[in-house]
mmCIF file of C-alpha atoms in Angstrom:
data_model
loop_
_atom_site.group_PDB
_atom_site.id
_atom_site.type_symbol
_atom_site.label_atom_id
_atom_site.label_comp_id
_atom_site.label_asym_id
_atom_site.label_seq_id
_atom_site.Cartn_x
_atom_site.Cartn_y
_atom_site.Cartn_z
ATOM 1 C CA UNK A 1 23.275 53.859 20.469
ATOM 2 C CA UNK A 2 25.864 54.216 17.693
ATOM 3 C CA UNK A 3 28.890 51.910 17.761
ATOM 4 C CA UNK A 4 32.323 53.138 16.780
ATOM 5 C CA UNK A 5 33.517 51.667 13.480
ATOM 6 C CA UNK A 6 37.174 51.974 14.412
ATOM 7 C CA UNK A 7 37.042 50.493 17.908
ATOM 8 C CA UNK A 8 40.378 48.841 18.723
ATOM 9 C CA UNK A 9 42.672 48.378 21.729
ATOM 10 C CA UNK A 10 44.726 51.399 22.745
ATOM 11 C CA UNK A 11 48.224 51.178 21.317
ATOM 12 C CA UNK A 12 51.072 53.131 22.916
ATOM 13 C CA UNK A 13 52.818 53.700 19.586
ATOM 14 C CA UNK A 14 49.678 55.078 17.943
ATOM 15 C CA UNK A 15 49.039 57.291 20.953
ATOM 16 C CA UNK A 16 52.595 58.661 20.907
ATOM 17 C CA UNK A 17 52.427 59.324 17.169
ATOM 18 C CA UNK A 18 49.192 61.294 17.724
ATOM 19 C CA UNK A 19 51.159 63.843 19.761
ATOM 20 C CA UNK A 20 53.011 64.983 16.627
ATOM 21 C CA UNK A 21 56.060 65.645 18.812
ATOM 22 C CA UNK A 22 58.590 63.303 17.199
ATOM 23 C CA UNK A 23 61.837 65.136 16.474
ATOM 24 C CA UNK A 24 60.494 68.453 17.796
ATOM 25 C CA UNK A 25 61.765 70.821 20.491
ATOM 26 C CA UNK A 26 59.700 71.458 23.647
ATOM 27 C CA UNK A 27 59.956 75.185 24.455
ATOM 28 C CA UNK A 28 56.478 76.648 25.141
ATOM 29 C CA UNK A 29 53.309 74.667 25.861
ATOM 30 C CA UNK A 30 51.156 76.807 23.603
ATOM 31 C CA UNK A 31 53.146 75.385 20.665
ATOM 32 C CA UNK A 32 50.934 72.294 21.018
ATOM 33 C CA UNK A 33 47.213 71.867 20.404
ATOM 34 C CA UNK A 34 44.695 70.579 22.918
ATOM 35 C CA UNK A 35 44.461 67.301 20.996
ATOM 36 C CA UNK A 36 48.242 66.843 21.017
ATOM 37 C CA UNK A 37 48.477 67.417 24.764
ATOM 38 C CA UNK A 38 45.525 65.091 25.350
ATOM 39 C CA UNK A 39 47.320 62.367 23.353
ATOM 40 C CA UNK A 40 50.445 62.873 25.477
ATOM 41 C CA UNK A 41 48.374 62.502 28.650
ATOM 42 C CA UNK A 42 46.783 59.295 27.347
ATOM 43 C CA UNK A 43 50.267 57.943 26.661
ATOM 44 C CA UNK A 44 51.357 58.880 30.190
ATOM 45 C CA UNK A 45 48.377 56.980 31.618
ATOM 46 C CA UNK A 46 49.376 53.901 29.621
ATOM 47 C CA UNK A 47 52.917 54.203 30.991
ATOM 48 C CA UNK A 48 51.964 54.731 34.647
ATOM 49 C CA UNK A 49 52.161 50.987 35.497
ATOM 50 C CA UNK A 50 55.801 51.005 34.335
ATOM 51 C CA UNK A 51 56.943 54.114 36.204
ATOM 52 C CA UNK A 52 58.461 51.966 38.973
ATOM 53 C CA UNK A 53 59.567 49.066 36.780
ATOM 54 C CA UNK A 54 60.918 49.053 33.216
ATOM 55 C CA UNK A 55 60.027 48.512 29.565
ATOM 56 C CA UNK A 56 62.273 48.839 26.550
ATOM 57 C CA UNK A 57 60.481 51.426 24.415
ATOM 58 C CA UNK A 58 63.652 53.534 24.167
ATOM 59 C CA UNK A 59 66.320 50.846 24.283
ATOM 60 C CA UNK A 60 69.435 52.137 22.556
ATOM 61 C CA UNK A 61 68.420 55.819 22.908
ATOM 62 C CA UNK A 62 70.567 58.313 24.828
ATOM 63 C CA UNK A 63 69.391 61.345 26.807
ATOM 64 C CA UNK A 64 71.848 64.151 27.570
ATOM 65 C CA UNK A 65 70.930 66.431 30.489
ATOM 66 C CA UNK A 66 72.815 69.743 30.287
ATOM 67 C CA UNK A 67 72.098 71.907 33.340
ATOM 68 C CA UNK A 68 73.658 75.331 33.856
ATOM 69 C CA UNK A 69 71.514 75.845 36.996
ATOM 70 C CA UNK A 70 70.920 73.545 39.985
ATOM 71 C CA UNK A 71 68.145 70.987 39.753
ATOM 72 C CA UNK A 72 66.921 67.887 41.534
ATOM 73 C CA UNK A 73 63.397 67.115 40.307
ATOM 74 C CA UNK A 74 63.647 68.200 36.680
ATOM 75 C CA UNK A 75 66.987 66.565 35.943
ATOM 76 C CA UNK A 76 66.514 63.384 37.960
ATOM 77 C CA UNK A 77 62.966 62.715 36.788
ATOM 78 C CA UNK A 78 63.955 63.007 33.116
ATOM 79 C CA UNK A 79 66.908 60.707 33.755
ATOM 80 C CA UNK A 80 64.749 58.233 35.687
ATOM 81 C CA UNK A 81 62.143 58.326 32.919
ATOM 82 C CA UNK A 82 64.735 57.492 30.259
ATOM 83 C CA UNK A 83 66.196 54.680 32.373
ATOM 84 C CA UNK A 84 62.728 53.230 33.045
ATOM 85 C CA UNK A 85 62.256 52.922 29.279
ATOM 86 C CA UNK A 86 65.536 51.112 28.707
ATOM 87 C CA UNK A 87 67.489 54.128 27.461
ATOM 88 C CA UNK A 88 70.731 55.571 28.777
ATOM 89 C CA UNK A 89 71.749 58.930 30.209
ATOM 90 C CA UNK A 90 74.713 61.279 30.026
ATOM 91 C CA UNK A 91 74.485 64.079 32.580
ATOM 92 C CA UNK A 92 76.347 67.360 33.003
ATOM 93 C CA UNK A 93 75.438 69.521 35.996
ATOM 94 C CA UNK A 94 78.281 72.043 35.919
ATOM 95 C CA UNK A 95 79.220 72.698 32.281
ATOM 96 C CA UNK A 96 80.977 75.985 32.977
ATOM 97 C CA UNK A 97 83.602 74.041 34.931
ATOM 98 C CA UNK A 98 83.433 70.483 33.615
ATOM 99 C CA UNK A 99 82.977 70.861 29.854
ATOM 100 C CA UNK A 100 84.592 72.669 26.941
ATOM 101 C CA UNK A 101 82.381 75.620 27.813
ATOM 102 C CA UNK A 102 84.876 76.258 30.605
ATOM 103 C CA UNK A 103 87.262 77.016 27.722
ATOM 104 C CA UNK A 104 84.820 79.513 26.165
ATOM 105 C CA UNK A 105 83.048 77.146 23.804
ATOM 106 C CA UNK A 106 79.751 78.744 22.802
ATOM 107 C CA UNK A 107 76.367 77.265 23.725
ATOM 108 C CA UNK A 108 75.727 76.793 20.001
ATOM 109 C CA UNK A 109 78.899 74.790 19.425
ATOM 110 C CA UNK A 110 78.449 72.808 22.618
ATOM 111 C CA UNK A 111 74.922 71.697 21.736
ATOM 112 C CA UNK A 112 75.867 70.930 18.133
ATOM 113 C CA UNK A 113 78.636 68.672 19.411
ATOM 114 C CA UNK A 114 76.515 66.996 22.096
ATOM 115 C CA UNK A 115 73.830 66.286 19.506
ATOM 116 C CA UNK A 116 76.279 63.848 17.903
ATOM 117 C CA UNK A 117 76.206 61.828 21.145
ATOM 118 C CA UNK A 118 72.539 61.966 22.134
ATOM 119 C CA UNK A 119 69.062 61.429 20.696
ATOM 120 C CA UNK A 120 67.460 64.106 22.886
ATOM 121 C CA UNK A 121 68.804 66.822 25.178
ATOM 122 C CA UNK A 122 67.226 68.463 28.234
ATOM 123 C CA UNK A 123 68.674 71.933 28.762
ATOM 124 C CA UNK A 124 68.377 74.288 31.736
ATOM 125 C CA UNK A 125 69.843 77.741 31.219
ATOM 126 C CA UNK A 126 69.379 81.093 32.924
ATOM 127 C CA UNK A 127 69.779 83.383 29.882
ATOM 128 C CA UNK A 128 66.600 83.289 27.795
ATOM 129 C CA UNK A 129 67.980 85.519 25.031
ATOM 130 C CA UNK A 130 71.115 83.417 24.617
ATOM 131 C CA UNK A 131 69.086 80.207 24.423
ATOM 132 C CA UNK A 132 66.635 81.580 21.857
ATOM 133 C CA UNK A 133 69.388 82.992 19.631
ATOM 134 C CA UNK A 134 71.218 79.649 19.898
ATOM 135 C CA UNK A 135 68.106 77.662 18.952
ATOM 136 C CA UNK A 136 67.483 79.922 15.970
ATOM 137 C CA UNK A 137 71.066 79.517 14.762
ATOM 138 C CA UNK A 138 71.069 75.752 15.301
ATOM 139 C CA UNK A 139 67.960 75.179 13.208
ATOM 140 C CA UNK A 140 67.929 71.497 12.242
ATOM 141 C CA UNK A 141 71.576 70.937 13.207
ATOM 142 C CA UNK A 142 70.827 69.591 16.689
ATOM 143 C CA UNK A 143 68.950 66.763 18.318
ATOM 144 C CA UNK A 144 65.535 67.650 19.793
ATOM 145 C CA UNK A 145 65.876 69.968 22.795
ATOM 146 C CA UNK A 146 63.547 69.986 25.794
ATOM 147 C CA UNK A 147 63.522 73.061 27.990
ATOM 148 C CA UNK A 148 64.280 72.153 31.575
ATOM 149 C CA UNK A 149 63.772 75.840 32.405
ATOM 150 C CA UNK A 150 64.891 78.868 30.362
ATOM 151 C CA UNK A 151 65.373 82.195 32.120
ATOM 152 C CA UNK A 152 62.429 83.246 34.282
ATOM 153 C CA UNK A 153 59.827 82.623 31.594
ATOM 154 C CA UNK A 154 59.393 79.032 30.410
ATOM 155 C CA UNK A 155 59.590 75.598 32.040
ATOM 156 C CA UNK A 156 57.295 73.491 29.859
ATOM 157 C CA UNK A 157 57.971 70.032 31.279
ATOM 158 C CA UNK A 158 57.123 71.323 34.762
ATOM 159 C CA UNK A 159 53.973 72.841 33.315
ATOM 160 C CA UNK A 160 53.150 69.567 31.588
ATOM 161 C CA UNK A 161 53.470 67.455 34.723
ATOM 162 C CA UNK A 162 51.388 69.983 36.640
ATOM 163 C CA UNK A 163 48.598 69.926 34.048
ATOM 164 C CA UNK A 164 48.801 66.130 33.975
ATOM 165 C CA UNK A 165 48.475 66.032 37.767
ATOM 166 C CA UNK A 166 45.352 68.206 37.571
ATOM 167 C CA UNK A 167 44.016 65.950 34.793
ATOM 168 C CA UNK A 168 44.536 62.856 36.952
ATOM 169 C CA UNK A 169 43.410 64.020 40.393
ATOM 170 C CA UNK A 170 40.587 66.543 39.877
ATOM 171 C CA UNK A 171 37.210 64.943 39.200
ATOM 172 C CA UNK A 172 36.210 67.218 36.334
ATOM 173 C CA UNK A 173 37.503 68.041 32.842
ATOM 174 C CA UNK A 174 40.326 70.573 32.579
ATOM 175 C CA UNK A 175 37.980 72.734 30.511
ATOM 176 C CA UNK A 176 35.793 73.181 33.610
ATOM 177 C CA UNK A 177 38.588 73.930 36.093
ATOM 178 C CA UNK A 178 39.374 77.283 37.696
ATOM 179 C CA UNK A 179 43.074 77.497 38.550
ATOM 180 C CA UNK A 180 44.803 80.196 40.624
ATOM 181 C CA UNK A 181 48.449 81.131 40.059
ATOM 182 C CA UNK A 182 49.425 82.947 43.247
ATOM 183 C CA UNK A 183 52.754 84.655 43.971
ATOM 184 C CA UNK A 184 53.997 88.169 44.744
ATOM 185 C CA UNK A 185 56.376 87.811 41.767
ATOM 186 C CA UNK A 186 54.585 86.690 38.596
ATOM 187 C CA UNK A 187 57.466 88.050 36.521
ATOM 188 C CA UNK A 188 59.817 85.215 37.544
ATOM 189 C CA UNK A 189 57.290 82.411 38.015
ATOM 190 C CA UNK A 190 58.313 80.231 35.078
ATOM 191 C CA UNK A 191 56.717 77.073 36.496
ATOM 192 C CA UNK A 192 53.427 78.832 37.209
ATOM 193 C CA UNK A 193 53.426 80.554 33.818
ATOM 194 C CA UNK A 194 54.068 77.263 32.010
ATOM 195 C CA UNK A 195 51.296 75.593 34.003
ATOM 196 C CA UNK A 196 48.990 78.464 33.033
ATOM 197 C CA UNK A 197 49.816 78.105 29.324
ATOM 198 C CA UNK A 198 49.237 74.353 29.373
ATOM 199 C CA UNK A 199 46.064 74.464 31.454
ATOM 200 C CA UNK A 200 44.669 77.327 29.374
ATOM 201 C CA UNK A 201 45.378 75.369 26.178
ATOM 202 C CA UNK A 202 43.245 72.571 27.660
ATOM 203 C CA UNK A 203 40.449 75.067 28.331
ATOM 204 C CA UNK A 204 40.909 75.880 32.027
ATOM 205 C CA UNK A 205 40.165 79.349 33.400
ATOM 206 C CA UNK A 206 43.313 80.952 34.841
ATOM 207 C CA UNK A 207 43.223 83.387 37.762
ATOM 208 C CA UNK A 208 46.410 85.330 38.448
ATOM 209 C CA UNK A 209 46.962 87.039 41.773
ATOM 210 C CA UNK A 210 50.185 88.937 42.370
ATOM 211 C CA UNK A 211 51.668 92.389 42.834
ATOM 212 C CA UNK A 212 51.270 95.271 40.410
ATOM 213 C CA UNK A 213 55.010 95.897 40.036
ATOM 214 C CA UNK A 214 55.887 92.250 39.194
ATOM 215 C CA UNK A 215 53.329 91.189 36.594
ATOM 216 C CA UNK A 216 53.185 88.296 34.135
ATOM 217 C CA UNK A 217 55.778 88.790 31.350
ATOM 218 C CA UNK A 218 54.358 90.231 28.131
ATOM 219 C CA UNK A 219 55.472 87.183 26.142
ATOM 220 C CA UNK A 220 53.241 84.930 28.276
ATOM 221 C CA UNK A 221 50.291 87.322 28.344
ATOM 222 C CA UNK A 222 50.515 87.675 24.562
ATOM 223 C CA UNK A 223 50.479 83.899 24.166
ATOM 224 C CA UNK A 224 47.398 83.564 26.381
ATOM 225 C CA UNK A 225 45.635 86.265 24.389
ATOM 226 C CA UNK A 226 46.615 84.730 21.052
ATOM 227 C CA UNK A 227 45.160 81.330 22.007
ATOM 228 C CA UNK A 228 41.932 82.949 23.206
ATOM 229 C CA UNK A 229 42.561 81.802 26.764
ATOM 230 C CA UNK A 230 40.151 82.582 29.565
ATOM 231 C CA UNK A 231 42.124 84.403 32.255
ATOM 232 C CA UNK A 232 41.897 87.237 34.755
ATOM 233 C CA UNK A 233 44.464 89.181 36.773
ATOM 234 C CA UNK A 234 44.284 90.545 40.325
ATOM 235 C CA UNK A 235 46.939 92.677 41.969
ATOM 236 C CA UNK A 236 47.888 93.712 45.498
ATOM 237 C CA UNK A 237 45.133 91.750 47.236
ATOM 238 C CA UNK A 238 45.386 91.180 50.964
ATOM 239 C CA UNK A 239 45.074 87.687 52.415
ATOM 240 C CA UNK A 240 41.287 87.980 52.769
ATOM 241 C CA UNK A 241 40.997 88.914 49.104
ATOM 242 C CA UNK A 242 43.077 85.926 48.047
ATOM 243 C CA UNK A 243 40.983 83.612 50.230
ATOM 244 C CA UNK A 244 37.873 84.933 48.466
ATOM 245 C CA UNK A 245 39.405 83.954 45.117
ATOM 246 C CA UNK A 246 40.194 80.490 46.451
ATOM 247 C CA UNK A 247 36.582 79.898 47.416
ATOM 248 C CA UNK A 248 35.680 79.582 43.728
ATOM 249 C CA UNK A 249 38.745 77.664 42.512
ATOM 250 C CA UNK A 250 39.695 74.015 42.106
ATOM 251 C CA UNK A 251 43.466 74.445 42.419
ATOM 252 C CA UNK A 252 45.877 76.901 43.983
ATOM 253 C CA UNK A 253 49.315 76.874 42.355
ATOM 254 C CA UNK A 254 52.286 78.366 44.195
ATOM 255 C CA UNK A 255 55.286 78.781 41.845
ATOM 256 C CA UNK A 256 57.609 79.566 44.743
ATOM 257 C CA UNK A 257 58.680 82.816 46.384
ATOM 258 C CA UNK A 258 62.221 83.654 47.377
ATOM 259 C CA UNK A 259 64.578 86.573 47.761
ATOM 260 C CA UNK A 260 68.175 86.640 48.955
ATOM 261 C CA UNK A 261 68.600 87.486 52.627
ATOM 262 C CA UNK A 262 70.814 90.471 51.784
ATOM 263 C CA UNK A 263 68.349 91.955 49.269
ATOM 264 C CA UNK A 264 67.353 95.468 50.460
ATOM 265 C CA UNK A 265 63.735 94.831 49.418
ATOM 266 C CA UNK A 266 63.417 91.605 51.394
ATOM 267 C CA UNK A 267 61.337 93.011 54.277
ATOM 268 C CA UNK A 268 58.743 94.500 51.912
ATOM 269 C CA UNK A 269 58.716 91.350 49.792
ATOM 270 C CA UNK A 270 58.107 89.146 52.826
ATOM 271 C CA UNK A 271 55.096 91.264 53.785
ATOM 272 C CA UNK A 272 53.674 90.619 50.326
ATOM 273 C CA UNK A 273 54.421 86.897 50.568
ATOM 274 C CA UNK A 274 52.246 86.780 53.689
ATOM 275 C CA UNK A 275 49.219 87.748 51.565
ATOM 276 C CA UNK A 276 49.734 84.567 49.511
ATOM 277 C CA UNK A 277 50.537 82.170 52.383
ATOM 278 C CA UNK A 278 47.852 79.947 53.881
ATOM 279 C CA UNK A 279 47.396 77.637 56.835
ATOM 280 C CA UNK A 280 45.703 74.283 57.135
ATOM 281 C CA UNK A 281 42.991 76.017 59.152
ATOM 282 C CA UNK A 282 42.374 78.419 56.247
ATOM 283 C CA UNK A 283 41.833 75.493 53.891
ATOM 284 C CA UNK A 284 39.610 73.635 56.337
ATOM 285 C CA UNK A 285 37.474 76.758 56.813
ATOM 286 C CA UNK A 286 37.180 77.148 53.033
ATOM 287 C CA UNK A 287 35.994 73.553 52.747
ATOM 288 C CA UNK A 288 33.346 74.128 55.435
ATOM 289 C CA UNK A 289 32.196 77.217 53.571
ATOM 290 C CA UNK A 290 32.141 75.761 50.036
ATOM 291 C CA UNK A 291 31.833 72.016 50.580
ATOM 292 C CA UNK A 292 34.927 71.476 48.388
ATOM 293 C CA UNK A 293 38.577 70.864 49.114
ATOM 294 C CA UNK A 294 40.945 73.038 47.073
ATOM 295 C CA UNK A 295 44.114 71.311 45.894
ATOM 296 C CA UNK A 296 47.452 72.957 46.711
ATOM 297 C CA UNK A 297 50.212 72.634 44.125
ATOM 298 C CA UNK A 298 53.814 73.850 44.363
ATOM 299 C CA UNK A 299 56.726 73.371 41.978
ATOM 300 C CA UNK A 300 59.152 72.771 44.890
ATOM 301 C CA UNK A 301 61.580 73.304 46.525
ATOM 302 C CA UNK A 302 59.642 75.341 49.067
ATOM 303 C CA UNK A 303 60.420 77.837 51.787
ATOM 304 C CA UNK A 304 58.858 77.366 55.217
ATOM 305 C CA UNK A 305 57.158 80.776 54.998
ATOM 306 C CA UNK A 306 55.209 80.016 51.806
ATOM 307 C CA UNK A 307 52.480 77.810 53.289
ATOM 308 C CA UNK A 308 51.683 75.743 56.342
ATOM 309 C CA UNK A 309 53.570 72.450 56.155
ATOM 310 C CA UNK A 310 50.846 70.838 58.263
ATOM 311 C CA UNK A 311 49.086 70.544 54.877
ATOM 312 C CA UNK A 312 51.585 67.830 53.844
ATOM 313 C CA UNK A 313 49.558 64.832 55.009
ATOM 314 C CA UNK A 314 46.055 66.073 54.228
ATOM 315 C CA UNK A 315 43.601 65.836 51.355
ATOM 316 C CA UNK A 316 44.648 69.305 50.154
ATOM 317 C CA UNK A 317 48.240 68.333 49.337
ATOM 318 C CA UNK A 318 49.108 67.750 45.673
ATOM 319 C CA UNK A 319 52.745 68.917 45.544
ATOM 320 C CA UNK A 320 54.234 65.515 46.383
ATOM 321 C CA UNK A 321 51.716 63.811 44.093
ATOM 322 C CA UNK A 322 53.074 66.017 41.307
ATOM 323 C CA UNK A 323 56.469 64.338 41.768
ATOM 324 C CA UNK A 324 54.965 60.880 41.302
ATOM 325 C CA UNK A 325 53.138 61.893 38.149
ATOM 326 C CA UNK A 326 56.294 63.494 36.723
ATOM 327 C CA UNK A 327 57.826 60.110 35.838
ATOM 328 C CA UNK A 328 55.103 58.682 33.530
ATOM 329 C CA UNK A 329 54.545 62.131 32.017
ATOM 330 C CA UNK A 330 58.229 62.530 31.188
ATOM 331 C CA UNK A 331 58.409 58.925 29.994
ATOM 332 C CA UNK A 332 55.643 59.783 27.541
ATOM 333 C CA UNK A 333 57.329 63.038 26.516
ATOM 334 C CA UNK A 334 60.707 61.434 25.826
ATOM 335 C CA UNK A 335 59.060 58.582 23.919
ATOM 336 C CA UNK A 336 56.956 61.014 21.885
ATOM 337 C CA UNK A 337 59.971 63.138 20.938
ATOM 338 C CA UNK A 338 62.423 60.275 20.309
ATOM 339 C CA UNK A 339 59.962 57.891 18.682
ATOM 340 C CA UNK A 340 59.704 54.345 19.997
ATOM 341 C CA UNK A 341 61.339 51.108 18.900
#
């Protein structure tokens, strides 16, 4: 047996530095290597004991949360994470009415100003093109920016917490996992697409199942191809076909399915949703057949038609566990980007 020559206790500062994220933006998960994400997950594990207490790693640091779209989990968990580490928070949930942007200040000018107040900013915005053009123009003239969801395409901190949940609860390496992303609308599934990018970067095999008219955006598919990801796509399967896919998977991820009640395509869409909705009995039958329990993940909030809520208090449920793991993961992310005291 060979002994390591550099054996030493794990140090949170060394682990955070190994992420290489200090001072950087968090936009897409494929921007980071497998080793960098693994270092972030190790840091999150070290911080788990403090996710309900406090330590002062970020004392004196300020987080600004700037949300142009509604949010509970993403905004509050980042704010809780900063507070748990001794930092402070400024929050704006309605900038088009409560900030200078109500007086036509541009996103560029707003962020450049806010960067004078904060050490890191979490931004949620519905217009992907506007955000990307703003980031390009800002260059180095802003504090680090974390995407709290841009357009329909990218939500990297949701993807990170989902990959971290899989890393913590599934008894096998991510590189051996088979993960299904299941929704009738893959084109607007930013949480599922970010999870896919992060899990694929860690070596997981991704299985998409959706509808042929609402496929994965080209920008995401191109990123998966560029990283050499292992993935497959299935379209227009009925419920039996989707259950067959689940029989060989470790996780089923539901990014959420919704359509306005007045939408003229709602009836057809709801029929397609039914092909991706499962009951507790379905999952129990799969376990009898395969000898394995498949984990069910959802980015939340959920609609009652998406899956059987009897799953909530069973071994298959992971969607509330995801919430618990979001705090240490986002503590690690903020500490990695800000740098620790």
